[in-house]
PDB file of C-alpha atoms in Angstrom:
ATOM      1  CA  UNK A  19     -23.565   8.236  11.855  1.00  0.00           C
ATOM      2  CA  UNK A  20     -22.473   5.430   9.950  1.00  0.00           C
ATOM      3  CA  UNK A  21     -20.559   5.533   6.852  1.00  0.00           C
ATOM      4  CA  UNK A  22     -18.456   3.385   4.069  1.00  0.00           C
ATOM      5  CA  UNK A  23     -14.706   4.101   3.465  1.00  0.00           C
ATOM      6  CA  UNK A  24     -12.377   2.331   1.207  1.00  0.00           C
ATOM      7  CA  UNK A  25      -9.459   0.152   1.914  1.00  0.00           C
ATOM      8  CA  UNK A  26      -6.637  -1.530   0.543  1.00  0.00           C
ATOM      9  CA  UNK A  27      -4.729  -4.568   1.413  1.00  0.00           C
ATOM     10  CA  UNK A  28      -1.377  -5.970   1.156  1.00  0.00           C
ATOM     11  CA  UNK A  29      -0.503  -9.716   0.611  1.00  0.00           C
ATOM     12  CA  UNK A  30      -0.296 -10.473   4.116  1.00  0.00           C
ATOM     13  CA  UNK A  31      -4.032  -8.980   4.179  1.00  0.00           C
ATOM     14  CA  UNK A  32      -2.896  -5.798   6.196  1.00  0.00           C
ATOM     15  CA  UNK A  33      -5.569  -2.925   5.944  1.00  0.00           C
ATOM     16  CA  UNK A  34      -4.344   0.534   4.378  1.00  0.00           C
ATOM     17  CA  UNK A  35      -6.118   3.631   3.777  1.00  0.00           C
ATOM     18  CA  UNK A  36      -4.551   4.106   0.523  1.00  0.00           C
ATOM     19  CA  UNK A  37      -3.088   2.221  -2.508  1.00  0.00           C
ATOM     20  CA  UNK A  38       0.028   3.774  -2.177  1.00  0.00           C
ATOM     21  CA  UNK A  39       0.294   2.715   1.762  1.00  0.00           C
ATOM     22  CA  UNK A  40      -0.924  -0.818   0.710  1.00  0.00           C
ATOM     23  CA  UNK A  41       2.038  -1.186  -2.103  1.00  0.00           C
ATOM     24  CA  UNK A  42       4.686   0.164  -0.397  1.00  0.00           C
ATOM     25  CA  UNK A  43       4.102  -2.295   2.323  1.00  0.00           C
ATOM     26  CA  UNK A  44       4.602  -5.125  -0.436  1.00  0.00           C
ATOM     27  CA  UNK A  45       7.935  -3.902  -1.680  1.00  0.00           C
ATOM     28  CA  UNK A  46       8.926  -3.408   1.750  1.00  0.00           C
ATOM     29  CA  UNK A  47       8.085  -6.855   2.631  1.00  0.00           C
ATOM     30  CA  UNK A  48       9.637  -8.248  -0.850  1.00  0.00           C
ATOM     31  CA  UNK A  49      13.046  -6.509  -0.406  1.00  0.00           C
ATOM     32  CA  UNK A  50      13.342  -7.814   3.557  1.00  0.00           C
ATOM     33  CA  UNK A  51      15.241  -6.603   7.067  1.00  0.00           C
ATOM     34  CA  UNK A  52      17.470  -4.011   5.349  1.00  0.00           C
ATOM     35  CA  UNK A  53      20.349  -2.454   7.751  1.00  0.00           C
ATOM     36  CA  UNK A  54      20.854  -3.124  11.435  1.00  0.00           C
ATOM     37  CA  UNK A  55      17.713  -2.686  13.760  1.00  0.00           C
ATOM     38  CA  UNK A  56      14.766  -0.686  12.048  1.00  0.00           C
ATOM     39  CA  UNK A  57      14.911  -1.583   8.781  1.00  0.00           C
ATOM     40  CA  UNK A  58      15.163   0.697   5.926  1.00  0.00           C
ATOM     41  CA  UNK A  59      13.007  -1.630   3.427  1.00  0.00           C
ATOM     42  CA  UNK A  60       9.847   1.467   4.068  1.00  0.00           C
ATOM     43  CA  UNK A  61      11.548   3.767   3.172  1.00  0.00           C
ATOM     44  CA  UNK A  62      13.520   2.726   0.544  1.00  0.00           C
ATOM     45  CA  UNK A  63       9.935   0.835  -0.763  1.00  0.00           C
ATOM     46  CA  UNK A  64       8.364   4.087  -0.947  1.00  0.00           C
ATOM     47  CA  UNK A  65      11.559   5.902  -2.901  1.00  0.00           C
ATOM     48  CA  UNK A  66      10.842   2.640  -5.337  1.00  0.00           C
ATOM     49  CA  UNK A  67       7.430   3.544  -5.786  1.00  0.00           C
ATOM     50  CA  UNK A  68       8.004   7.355  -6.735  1.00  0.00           C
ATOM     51  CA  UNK A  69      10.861   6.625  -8.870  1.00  0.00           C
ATOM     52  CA  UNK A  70       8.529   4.053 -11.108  1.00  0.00           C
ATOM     53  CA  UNK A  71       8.712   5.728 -14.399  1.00  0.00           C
ATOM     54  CA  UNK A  72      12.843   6.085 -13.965  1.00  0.00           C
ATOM     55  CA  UNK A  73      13.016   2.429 -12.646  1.00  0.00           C
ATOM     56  CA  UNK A  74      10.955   1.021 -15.368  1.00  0.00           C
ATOM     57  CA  UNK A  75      13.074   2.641 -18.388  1.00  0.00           C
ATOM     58  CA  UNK A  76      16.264   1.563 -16.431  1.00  0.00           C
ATOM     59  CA  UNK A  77      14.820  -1.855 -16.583  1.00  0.00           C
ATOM     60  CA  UNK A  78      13.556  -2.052 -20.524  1.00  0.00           C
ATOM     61  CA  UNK A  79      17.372  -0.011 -21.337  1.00  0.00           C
ATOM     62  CA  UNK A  80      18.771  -3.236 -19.817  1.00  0.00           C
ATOM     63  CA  UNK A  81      16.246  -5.826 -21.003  1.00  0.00           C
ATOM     64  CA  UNK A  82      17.586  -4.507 -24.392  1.00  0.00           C
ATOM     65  CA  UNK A  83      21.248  -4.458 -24.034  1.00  0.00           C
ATOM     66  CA  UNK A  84      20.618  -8.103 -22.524  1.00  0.00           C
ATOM     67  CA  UNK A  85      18.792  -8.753 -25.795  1.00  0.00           C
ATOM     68  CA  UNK A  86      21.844  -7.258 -27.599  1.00  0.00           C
ATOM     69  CA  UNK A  87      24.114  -8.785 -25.721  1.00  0.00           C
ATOM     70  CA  UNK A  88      22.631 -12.494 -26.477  1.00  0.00           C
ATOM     71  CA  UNK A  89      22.854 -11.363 -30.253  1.00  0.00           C
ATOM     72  CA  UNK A  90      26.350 -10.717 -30.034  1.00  0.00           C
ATOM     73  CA  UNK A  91      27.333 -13.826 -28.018  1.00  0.00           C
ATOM     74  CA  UNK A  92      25.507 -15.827 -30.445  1.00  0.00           C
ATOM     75  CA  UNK A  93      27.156 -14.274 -33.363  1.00  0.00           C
ATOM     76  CA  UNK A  94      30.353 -15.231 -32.146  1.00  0.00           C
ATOM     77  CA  UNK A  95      29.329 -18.726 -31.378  1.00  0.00           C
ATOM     78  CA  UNK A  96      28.899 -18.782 -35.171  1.00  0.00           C
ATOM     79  CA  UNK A  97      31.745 -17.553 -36.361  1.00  0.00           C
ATOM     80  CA  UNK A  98      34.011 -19.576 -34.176  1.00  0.00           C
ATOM     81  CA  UNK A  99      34.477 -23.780 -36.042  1.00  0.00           C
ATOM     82  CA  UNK A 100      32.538 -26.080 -34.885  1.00  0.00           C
ATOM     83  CA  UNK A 101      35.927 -28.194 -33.517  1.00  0.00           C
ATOM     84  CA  UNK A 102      37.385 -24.636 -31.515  1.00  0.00           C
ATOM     85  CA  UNK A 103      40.491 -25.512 -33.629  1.00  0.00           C
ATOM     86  CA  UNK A 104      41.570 -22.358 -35.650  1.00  0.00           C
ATOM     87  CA  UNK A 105      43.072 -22.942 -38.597  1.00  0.00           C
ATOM     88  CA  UNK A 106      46.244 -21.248 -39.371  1.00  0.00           C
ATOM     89  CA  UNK A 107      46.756 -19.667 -42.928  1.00  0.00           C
ATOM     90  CA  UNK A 108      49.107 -22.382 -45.251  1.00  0.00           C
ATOM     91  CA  UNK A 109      52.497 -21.027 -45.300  1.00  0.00           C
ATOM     92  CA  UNK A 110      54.415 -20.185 -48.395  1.00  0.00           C
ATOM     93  CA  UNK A 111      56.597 -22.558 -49.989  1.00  0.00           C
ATOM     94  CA  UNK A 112      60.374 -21.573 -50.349  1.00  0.00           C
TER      95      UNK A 112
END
């Protein structure tokens, strides 16, 4: 008899039988030949995909030292004169 099913695609509009099947065919395909003949992209797609909770706090810890890092690079564009000359204390007279 007959039945439905569910499916998932990727974004070349490849069928999968799960989500998980669908995405890591995605990253695969984002990250490319990887290595010399099979490629490891699958496999290292997949490790991506369980690691998503570690990968995503990596990424916001270094979204905010970029934001810190900005901060500090501007503060020192500020403090430095607007001519890059620095300007040497006068020197006593003797």
């Amino acid at each position: 008899m007959a039945h439905t099913g569910t499916g998932f695609f990727d974004r070349k509009g490849h069928f999968f039988k799960t989500a998980r099947d669908a995405t890591v065919s995605d990253l695969a395909a984002l990250l490319g030949q990887i290595g010399e003949g099979e490629s490891l992209a699958p496999g290292i797609a997949y490790m991506l995909l369980e690691r998503r909770s570690e990968i995503e706090r990596l990424f916001a810890e270094h979204d905010r030292m970029l934001e810190e890092e900005a901060v500090m690079k501007a503060a020192r564009a500020g403090a430095e004169p607007a001519d890059n000359v620095a300007h040497l204390p006068a020197r006593p007279a003797h």
